Each structure stands twice: as structure tokens, then as C-alpha cells.
Coordinates of C-alpha atoms and ligand atoms in Angstrom, one line a residue:
X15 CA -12.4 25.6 1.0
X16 CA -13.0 22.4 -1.2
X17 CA -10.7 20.1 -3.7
X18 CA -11.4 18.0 -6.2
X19 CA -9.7 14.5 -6.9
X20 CA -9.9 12.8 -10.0
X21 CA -9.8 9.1 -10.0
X22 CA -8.1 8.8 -6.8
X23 CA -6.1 5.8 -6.4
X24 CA -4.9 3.7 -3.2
X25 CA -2.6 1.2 -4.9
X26 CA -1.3 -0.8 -1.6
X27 CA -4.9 -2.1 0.1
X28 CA -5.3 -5.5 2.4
X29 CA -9.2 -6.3 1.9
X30 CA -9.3 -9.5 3.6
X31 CA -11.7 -12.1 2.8
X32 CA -15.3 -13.0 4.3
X33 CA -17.1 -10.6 6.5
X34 CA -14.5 -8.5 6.9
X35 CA -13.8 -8.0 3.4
X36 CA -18.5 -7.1 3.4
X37 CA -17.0 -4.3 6.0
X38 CA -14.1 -2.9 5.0
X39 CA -14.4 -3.0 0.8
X40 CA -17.0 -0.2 0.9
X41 CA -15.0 2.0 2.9
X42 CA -12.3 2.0 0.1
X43 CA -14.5 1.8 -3.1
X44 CA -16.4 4.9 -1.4
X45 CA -14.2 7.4 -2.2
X46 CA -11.7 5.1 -4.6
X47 CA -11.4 5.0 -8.0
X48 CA -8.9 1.7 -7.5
X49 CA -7.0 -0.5 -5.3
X50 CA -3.8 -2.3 -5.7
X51 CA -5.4 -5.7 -3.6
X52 CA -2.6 -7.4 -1.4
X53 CA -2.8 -11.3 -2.1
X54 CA -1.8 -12.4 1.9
X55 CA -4.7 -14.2 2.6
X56 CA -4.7 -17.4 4.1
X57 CA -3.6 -19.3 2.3
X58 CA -2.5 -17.0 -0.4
X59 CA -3.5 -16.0 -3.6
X60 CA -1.1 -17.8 -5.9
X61 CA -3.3 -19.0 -9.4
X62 CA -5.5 -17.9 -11.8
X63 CA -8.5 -18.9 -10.5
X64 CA -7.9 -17.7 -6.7
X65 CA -7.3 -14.1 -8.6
X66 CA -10.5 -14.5 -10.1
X67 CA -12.4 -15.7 -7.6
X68 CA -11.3 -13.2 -5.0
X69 CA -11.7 -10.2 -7.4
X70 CA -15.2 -11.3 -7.9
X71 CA -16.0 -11.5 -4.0
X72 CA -14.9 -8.1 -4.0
X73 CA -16.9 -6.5 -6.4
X74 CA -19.8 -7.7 -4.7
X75 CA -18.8 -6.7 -1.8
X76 CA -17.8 -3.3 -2.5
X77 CA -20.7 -3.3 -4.5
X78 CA -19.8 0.3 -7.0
X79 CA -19.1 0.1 -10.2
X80 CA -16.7 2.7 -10.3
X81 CA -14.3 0.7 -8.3
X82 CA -11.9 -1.0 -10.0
X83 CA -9.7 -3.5 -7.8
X84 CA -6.4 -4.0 -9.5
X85 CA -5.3 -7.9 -8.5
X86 CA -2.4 -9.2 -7.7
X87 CA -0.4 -12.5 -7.4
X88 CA 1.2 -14.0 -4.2
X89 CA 5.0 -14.0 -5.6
X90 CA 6.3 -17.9 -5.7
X91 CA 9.7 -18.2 -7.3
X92 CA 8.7 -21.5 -9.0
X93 CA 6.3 -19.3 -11.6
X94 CA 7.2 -19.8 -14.8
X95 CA 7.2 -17.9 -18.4
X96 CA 3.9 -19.3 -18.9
X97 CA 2.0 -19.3 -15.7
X98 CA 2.6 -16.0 -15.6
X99 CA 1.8 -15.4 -19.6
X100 CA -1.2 -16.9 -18.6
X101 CA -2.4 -15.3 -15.7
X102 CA -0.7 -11.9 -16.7
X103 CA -4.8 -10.3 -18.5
X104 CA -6.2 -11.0 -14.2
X105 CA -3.1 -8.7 -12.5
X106 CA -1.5 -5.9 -12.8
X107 CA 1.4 -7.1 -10.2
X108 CA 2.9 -9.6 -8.4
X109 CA 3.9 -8.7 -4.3
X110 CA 6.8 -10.4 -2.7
X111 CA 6.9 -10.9 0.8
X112 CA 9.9 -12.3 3.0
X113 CA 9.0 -15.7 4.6
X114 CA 7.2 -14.7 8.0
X115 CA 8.1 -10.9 7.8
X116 CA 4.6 -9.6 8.2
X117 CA 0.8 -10.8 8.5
X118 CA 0.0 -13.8 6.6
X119 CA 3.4 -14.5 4.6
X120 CA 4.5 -17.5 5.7
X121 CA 4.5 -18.7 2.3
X122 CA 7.0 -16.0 1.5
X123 CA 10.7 -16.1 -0.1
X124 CA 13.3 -17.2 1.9
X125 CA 16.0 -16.9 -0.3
X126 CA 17.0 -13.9 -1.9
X127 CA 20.1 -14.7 -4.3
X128 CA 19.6 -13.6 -7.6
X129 CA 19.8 -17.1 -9.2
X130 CA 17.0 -18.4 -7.4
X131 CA 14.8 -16.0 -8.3
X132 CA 15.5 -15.3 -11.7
X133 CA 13.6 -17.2 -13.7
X134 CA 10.3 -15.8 -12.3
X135 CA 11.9 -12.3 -12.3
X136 CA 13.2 -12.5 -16.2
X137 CA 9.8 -13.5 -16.9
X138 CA 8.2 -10.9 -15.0
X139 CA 10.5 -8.4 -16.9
X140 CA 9.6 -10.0 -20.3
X141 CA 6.0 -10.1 -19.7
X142 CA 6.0 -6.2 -18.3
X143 CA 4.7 -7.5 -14.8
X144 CA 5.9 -5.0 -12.3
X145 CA 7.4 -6.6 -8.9
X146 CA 5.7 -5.3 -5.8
X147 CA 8.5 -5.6 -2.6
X148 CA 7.8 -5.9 1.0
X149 CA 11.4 -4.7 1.7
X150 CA 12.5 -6.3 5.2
X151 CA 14.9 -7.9 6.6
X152 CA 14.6 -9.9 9.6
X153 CA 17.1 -8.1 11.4
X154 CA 16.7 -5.1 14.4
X155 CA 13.2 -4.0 13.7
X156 CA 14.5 -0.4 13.1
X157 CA 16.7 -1.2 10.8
X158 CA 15.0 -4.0 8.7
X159 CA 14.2 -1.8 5.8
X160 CA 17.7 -0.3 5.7
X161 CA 19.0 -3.4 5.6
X162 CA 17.0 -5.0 2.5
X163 CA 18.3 -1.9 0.5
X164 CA 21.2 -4.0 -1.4
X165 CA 18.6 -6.5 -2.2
X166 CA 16.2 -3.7 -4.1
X167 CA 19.4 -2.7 -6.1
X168 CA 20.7 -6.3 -6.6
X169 CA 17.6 -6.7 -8.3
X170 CA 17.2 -3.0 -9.9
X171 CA 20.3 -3.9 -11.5
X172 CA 20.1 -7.2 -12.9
X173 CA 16.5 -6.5 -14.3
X174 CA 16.4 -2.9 -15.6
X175 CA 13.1 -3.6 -17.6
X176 CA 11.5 -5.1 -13.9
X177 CA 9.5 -2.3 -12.7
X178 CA 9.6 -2.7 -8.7
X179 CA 7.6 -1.1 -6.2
X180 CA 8.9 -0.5 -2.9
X181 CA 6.0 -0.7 -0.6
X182 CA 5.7 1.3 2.3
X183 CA 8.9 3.0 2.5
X184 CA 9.4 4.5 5.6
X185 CA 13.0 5.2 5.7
X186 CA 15.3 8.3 4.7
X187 CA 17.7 5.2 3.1
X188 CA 14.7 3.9 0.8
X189 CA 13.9 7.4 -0.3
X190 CA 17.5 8.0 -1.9
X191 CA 17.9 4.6 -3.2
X192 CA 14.4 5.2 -5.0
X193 CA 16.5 7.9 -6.7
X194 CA 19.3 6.1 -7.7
X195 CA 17.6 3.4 -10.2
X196 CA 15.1 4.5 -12.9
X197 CA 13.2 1.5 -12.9
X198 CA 12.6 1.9 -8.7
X199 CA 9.1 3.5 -7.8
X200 CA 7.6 3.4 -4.3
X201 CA 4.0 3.9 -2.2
X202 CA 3.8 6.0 1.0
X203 CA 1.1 5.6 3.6
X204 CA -1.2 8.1 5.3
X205 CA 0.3 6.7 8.5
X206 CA 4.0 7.2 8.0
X207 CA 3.1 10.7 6.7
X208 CA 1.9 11.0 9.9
X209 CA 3.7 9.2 12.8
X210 CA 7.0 8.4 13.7
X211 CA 7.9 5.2 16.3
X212 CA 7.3 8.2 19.1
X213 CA 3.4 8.1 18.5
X214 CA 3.4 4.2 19.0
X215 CA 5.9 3.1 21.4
X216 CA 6.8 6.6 22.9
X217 CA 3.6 7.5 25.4
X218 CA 1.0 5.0 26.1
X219 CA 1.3 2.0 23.5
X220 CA -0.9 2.6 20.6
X221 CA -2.0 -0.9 19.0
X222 CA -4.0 0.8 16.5
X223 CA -0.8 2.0 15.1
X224 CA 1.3 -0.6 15.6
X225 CA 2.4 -2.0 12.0
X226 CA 5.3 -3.4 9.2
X227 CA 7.3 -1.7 9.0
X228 CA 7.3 -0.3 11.9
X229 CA 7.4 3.9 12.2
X230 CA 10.6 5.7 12.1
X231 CA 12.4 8.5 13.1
X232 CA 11.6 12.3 12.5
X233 CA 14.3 12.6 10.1
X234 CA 12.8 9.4 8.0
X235 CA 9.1 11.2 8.0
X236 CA 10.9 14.3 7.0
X237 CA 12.3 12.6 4.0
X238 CA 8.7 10.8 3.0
X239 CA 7.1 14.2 3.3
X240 CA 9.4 15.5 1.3
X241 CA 8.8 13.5 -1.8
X242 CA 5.0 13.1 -1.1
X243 CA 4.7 16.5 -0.8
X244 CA 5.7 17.5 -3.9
X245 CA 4.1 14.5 -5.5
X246 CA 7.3 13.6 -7.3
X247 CA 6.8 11.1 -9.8
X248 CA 8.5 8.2 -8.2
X249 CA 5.9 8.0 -5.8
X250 CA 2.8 7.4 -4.9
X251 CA -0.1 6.9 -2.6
X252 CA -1.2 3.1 -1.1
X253 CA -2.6 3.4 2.3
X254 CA -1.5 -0.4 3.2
X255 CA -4.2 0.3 5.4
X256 CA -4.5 -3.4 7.1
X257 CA -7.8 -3.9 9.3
X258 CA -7.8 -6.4 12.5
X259 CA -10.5 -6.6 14.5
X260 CA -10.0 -5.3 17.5
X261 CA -9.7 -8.4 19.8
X262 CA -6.2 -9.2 17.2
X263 CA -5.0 -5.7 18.0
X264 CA -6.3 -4.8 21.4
X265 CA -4.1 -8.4 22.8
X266 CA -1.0 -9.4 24.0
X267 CA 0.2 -10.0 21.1
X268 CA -1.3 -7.2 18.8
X269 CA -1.2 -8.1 15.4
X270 CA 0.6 -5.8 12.1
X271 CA -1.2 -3.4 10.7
X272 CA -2.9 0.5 10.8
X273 CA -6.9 1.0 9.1
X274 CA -6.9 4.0 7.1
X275 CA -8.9 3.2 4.3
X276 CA -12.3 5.3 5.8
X277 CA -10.0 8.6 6.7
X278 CA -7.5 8.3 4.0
X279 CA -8.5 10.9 1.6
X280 CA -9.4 13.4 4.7
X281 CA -6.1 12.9 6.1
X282 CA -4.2 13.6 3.3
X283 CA -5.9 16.3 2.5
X284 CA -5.2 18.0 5.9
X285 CA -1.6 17.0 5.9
X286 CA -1.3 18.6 2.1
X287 CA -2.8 21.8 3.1
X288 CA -0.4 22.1 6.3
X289 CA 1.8 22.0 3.9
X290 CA 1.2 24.4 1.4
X291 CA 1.0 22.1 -1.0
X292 CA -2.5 20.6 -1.7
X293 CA -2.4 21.5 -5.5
X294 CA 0.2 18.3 -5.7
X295 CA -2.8 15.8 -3.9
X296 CA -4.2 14.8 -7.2
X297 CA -0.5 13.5 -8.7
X298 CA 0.2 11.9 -5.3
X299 CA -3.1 9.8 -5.3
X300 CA -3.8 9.0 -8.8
X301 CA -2.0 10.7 -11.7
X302 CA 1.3 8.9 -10.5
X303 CA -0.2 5.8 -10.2
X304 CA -1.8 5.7 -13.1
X305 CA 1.8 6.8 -15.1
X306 CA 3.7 4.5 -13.4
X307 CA 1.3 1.2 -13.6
X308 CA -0.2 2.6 -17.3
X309 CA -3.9 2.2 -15.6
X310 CA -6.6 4.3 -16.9
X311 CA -9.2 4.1 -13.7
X312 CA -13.1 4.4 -13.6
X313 CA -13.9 8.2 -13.4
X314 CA -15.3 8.9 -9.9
X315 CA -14.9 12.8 -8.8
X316 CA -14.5 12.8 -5.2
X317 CA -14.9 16.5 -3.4
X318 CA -13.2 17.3 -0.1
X319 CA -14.5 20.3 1.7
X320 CA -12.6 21.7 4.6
X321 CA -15.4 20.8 7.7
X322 CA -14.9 19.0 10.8
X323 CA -15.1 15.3 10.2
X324 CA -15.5 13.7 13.3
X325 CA -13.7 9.6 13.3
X326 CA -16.3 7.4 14.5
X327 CA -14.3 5.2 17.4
X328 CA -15.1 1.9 15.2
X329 CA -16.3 0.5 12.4
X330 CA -18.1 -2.7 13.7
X331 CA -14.8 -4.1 15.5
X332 CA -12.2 -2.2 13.3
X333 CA -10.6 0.9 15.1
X334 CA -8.8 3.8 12.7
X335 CA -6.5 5.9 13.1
X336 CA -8.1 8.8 14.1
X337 CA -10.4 7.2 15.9
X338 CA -12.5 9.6 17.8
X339 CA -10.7 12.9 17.1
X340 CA -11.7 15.3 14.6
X341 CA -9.6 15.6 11.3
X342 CA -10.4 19.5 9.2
X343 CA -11.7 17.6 6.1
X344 CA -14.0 15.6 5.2
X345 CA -15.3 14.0 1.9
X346 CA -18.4 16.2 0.7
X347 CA -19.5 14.3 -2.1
X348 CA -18.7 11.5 -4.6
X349 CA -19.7 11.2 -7.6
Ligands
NCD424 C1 -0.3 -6.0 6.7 C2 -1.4 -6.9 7.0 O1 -2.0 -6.9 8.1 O2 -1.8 -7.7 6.1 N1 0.2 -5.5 8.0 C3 1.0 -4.3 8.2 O3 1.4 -4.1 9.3 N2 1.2 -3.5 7.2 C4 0.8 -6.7 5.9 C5 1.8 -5.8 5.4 O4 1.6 -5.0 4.4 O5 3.0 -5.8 5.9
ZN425 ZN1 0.5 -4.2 3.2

């Protein structure tokens, strides 16, 4: 049995900088069409030229031209009408991150009241700059994204033009209140398709797995299958897959963050079929995407054929998930 995906899409992807960006940017613009390119690196990419510069590294190092990474801005409240008019032609969004919620967002917002960050937000809305959201709290870990639910529909309300992406969702709660506001849209990973807080916290600890937000219940996985299964059009597919090397993840202190980008498109494409319901793979990773951000990717054709792919157990000092087991699919050719 073999699929064909058009253009797929990851549109939540943490590419790093220096030599782990030469590792890891292949392994996306492989079997990628696009990326959505997190701006967390340190320090954080908050200008015009940092967009540029940055996008040009990658390119290099992903080295295809069929790979297009779609940039984005560090959020800073103190952007103004025409920062952002001027910047707008490099991005195609801007990610907010809560001060110190995650890797590498210190530099984050602290304060979440409408009035202070209006102005940027109105001229986001004016400009037709969609708002990417890290949506956590700092509250119990479980209940974080639960919790930053009245901020998403503070903000849904008092900017209906503002298109905002809720990243990641991994919650039952996030799923309905992406239903209750037209202008909410959200991305689902590979891993949360996959694992609930059982896989990383319930046996053995898993480090490998071990990212923000953190993995739910059975019930929230139900309710993200449930929309990514039938690729509805609120939703679509960014991996947030997050490379450390190992020494940050196999450590006391293990940092955020799950690599999927090398079994992505193989592990969707055996969770789809499990499902019933691969013939909705190609909305979930690009056709969605592409409607919601108005992107028109490069054409690459990728084709999946149902053989055993075998995870290697690293790539140079990054571990993915799956590491070492053997998922059903595996990409047959690209082209
Ligand atoms: C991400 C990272 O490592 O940059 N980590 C993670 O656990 N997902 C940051 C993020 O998206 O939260
Ligand atoms: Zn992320």
C-alpha cells in the first residue's frame, strides 16, 4: 500500500541555530514542502535583519530548494504599526511565548491584560499578521493550558480580524474553545497523537518525550484524534518537534522538548491508517495549512509506502521518538 502527499507542511518547527540547525534542517526539508520556524533562539529573533539572517542560514543548511521556511517574529509587545509594516514581506507570523514558560522564552510576555498588548495586537490585526500562542499558564503543569483558555478568548474577542494559532493543543478544553471562535485555528503534534502523560511519567521516565506542554490524559488524546483525524479545517499539523542533544535530555534536569521531524510523516501515516482514515492525511499536513495561512508551498510529492522503517537510535546526539522500534511506513520516495 502507498500514499501520496502533496506539499506537506509542518507549520510548528524549532530548527535551532549552528550545528544543530546543519543536522536537524535536512531531516525536515527531506520530506517538507515548509516549516513554520519557531524564533526562540538565544537571544531571540525579534528584527528584520535577525529574520533574514536566520532564514538564510537555513536554506543553506537544509540545502533543497523545494523547502520553503516560513519565518517568524519573536512577539514583543513594544512593536509598533510600522515595525511590523516593515518587517511584515520576511514572516508569515509572529509566536508569543509566556515569560519562562518553555525553552528559550525568557524574553517572553509577562503581562497578559488586553491594554498592554493591544497596540501590537491591533496592528497585527490591521496588517493581517496571524498571532501564534504558546498557551500556558504557570500554574499546575496539568492544568496550565486549561488555564490560559480565558486569555485565547479575551483576545479572540477583542480582535476578531487577529487570526491566532493555538500551538500544540493538547487538551479536551483547547479543542472546544477552538470551536467556539471563528478566527481560532490550532496545530497538533505527532507526539500528542500519540502519548498521553502515562507513556512519560507512567513506567520508566522517558526524557525523550518529556516536553511543553506536557502530555495529557486519554480523554484529551481522544479529543485531538478526533479533530486530526478527520482533518477538520481548524486544524492542522506542526510537529513542534524540538531537538536537544542528548546530554540536555538524558540529565537531571532534562530539558523541553520531543524530535519528530525524521519520523513525522511515517508516524502519521501509521496512526491515519489505524484509523481508517488516511484519505484525510493530505488536509491535515498541508491543504489546511495552506487555507488557513493563504501559503501556496514549493511542489515536492512525497510517497509513503507501507514497509518497515526501522528508527535509527540517534541522529549524531539527537534521540526520536521512536528511536529504535520499527514504525509500518516509511517514506519511499521524494520528489
Ligand atoms: C520547545 C523547544 O525546545 O524549543 N520545547 C518543547 O517542549 N516543545 C519549545 C516549545 O515549543 O515549547
Ligand atoms: Zn515549539
Amino acid at each position: 500500500m502507498k500514499i501520496k502527499l502533496d506539499s506537506p507542511l509542518d507549520m510548528h518547527l524549532h530548527l535551532r541555530d549552528g550545528d544543530m540547525l546543519k543536522r536537524v534542517a535536512p531531516l525536515s526539508s527531506k520530506s517538507f514542502a515548509g516549516a513554520l520556524v519557531m524564533p526562540n533562539l538565544i537571544p531571540p529573533v525579534t528584527d528584520k535583519d535577525m529574520v533574514e539572517d536566520y532564514k538564510t542560514r537555513i536554506l543553506e543548511a537544509a540545502g533543497d530548494e523545494s523547502f520553503e521556511p516560513y519565518m517568524t517574529l519573536f512577539f514583543k509587545p513594544e512593536y509598533d504599526y510600522d515595525f511590523l509594516k516593515d518587517v511584515k514581506e520576511k514572516i508569515l507570523a509572529i509566536k508569543l511565548y509566556p515569560a519562562g514558560i518553555t525553552t528559550n522564552s525568557s524574553d517572553g510576555v509577562d503581562n497578559f491584560s488586553v491594554e498592554a498588548l493591544a497596540p501590537t495586537l491591533e496592528a497585527m490585526s490591521e496588517l493581517g499578521i496571524p498571532l501564534c500562542v504558546h498557551g500556558e499558564t504557570n500554574g499546575f503543569v496539568m492544568d496550565r493550558e486549561a488555564e490560559f483558555i480565558p486569555i485565547y478568548e479575551r483576545l479572540a474577542r477583542r480582535f476578531p480580524d487577529l487570526k491566532i494559532i493555538m500551538e500544540h493543543i493538547t487538551t479536551k478544553e483547547a479543542v472546544e474553545a477552538l470551536m467556539r471562535y471563528e478566527n481560532l485555528y490550532a496545530t497538533i503534534t505527532l507526539h500528542h497523537l500519540y502519548i498521553t502523560l502515562d507513556d512519560v511519567a507512567g513506567g520508566l521516565l522517558r526524557p525523550h518525550l518529556f516536553c511543553k506542554p506536557i502530555a495529557k490524559r486519554p480523554e484529551d488524546r481522544m479529543s485531538l484524534r478526533k479533530v486530526a483525524f478527520m482533518a477538520h479545517e481548524k486544524v492542522m499539523f506542526g510537529s513542534d518537534s524540538a531537538p536537544h542533544p542528548r546530554d540536555k535530555k538524558e540529565a537531571p534536569g532534562c530539558a523541553a522538548g520531543v524530535f519528530t521531524a525524521p519520523v513525522a510523516l511515517p508516524g502519521l501515516a501509521a496512526i491515519f491508517e489505524e484509523a481508517g482514515v488516511l484519505e484525510n492525511l493530505q488536509k491535515f499536513v498541508s491543504d489546511n495549512a495552506q487555507k488557513i495561512y493563504g501559503i501556496t508551498p514549493p511542489k515536492k510529492e512525497v510517497i509513503l509506502k507501507k514497509e518497515p522503517f526501522e528508527v535509527p537510535e540517534s541522529y549524531e546526539d539527537v534521540v526520536p521518538m521512536f528511536s529504535q522500534q520499527t514504525l509500518p511506513w516509511r517514506i519511499e520516495s521524494v520528489i
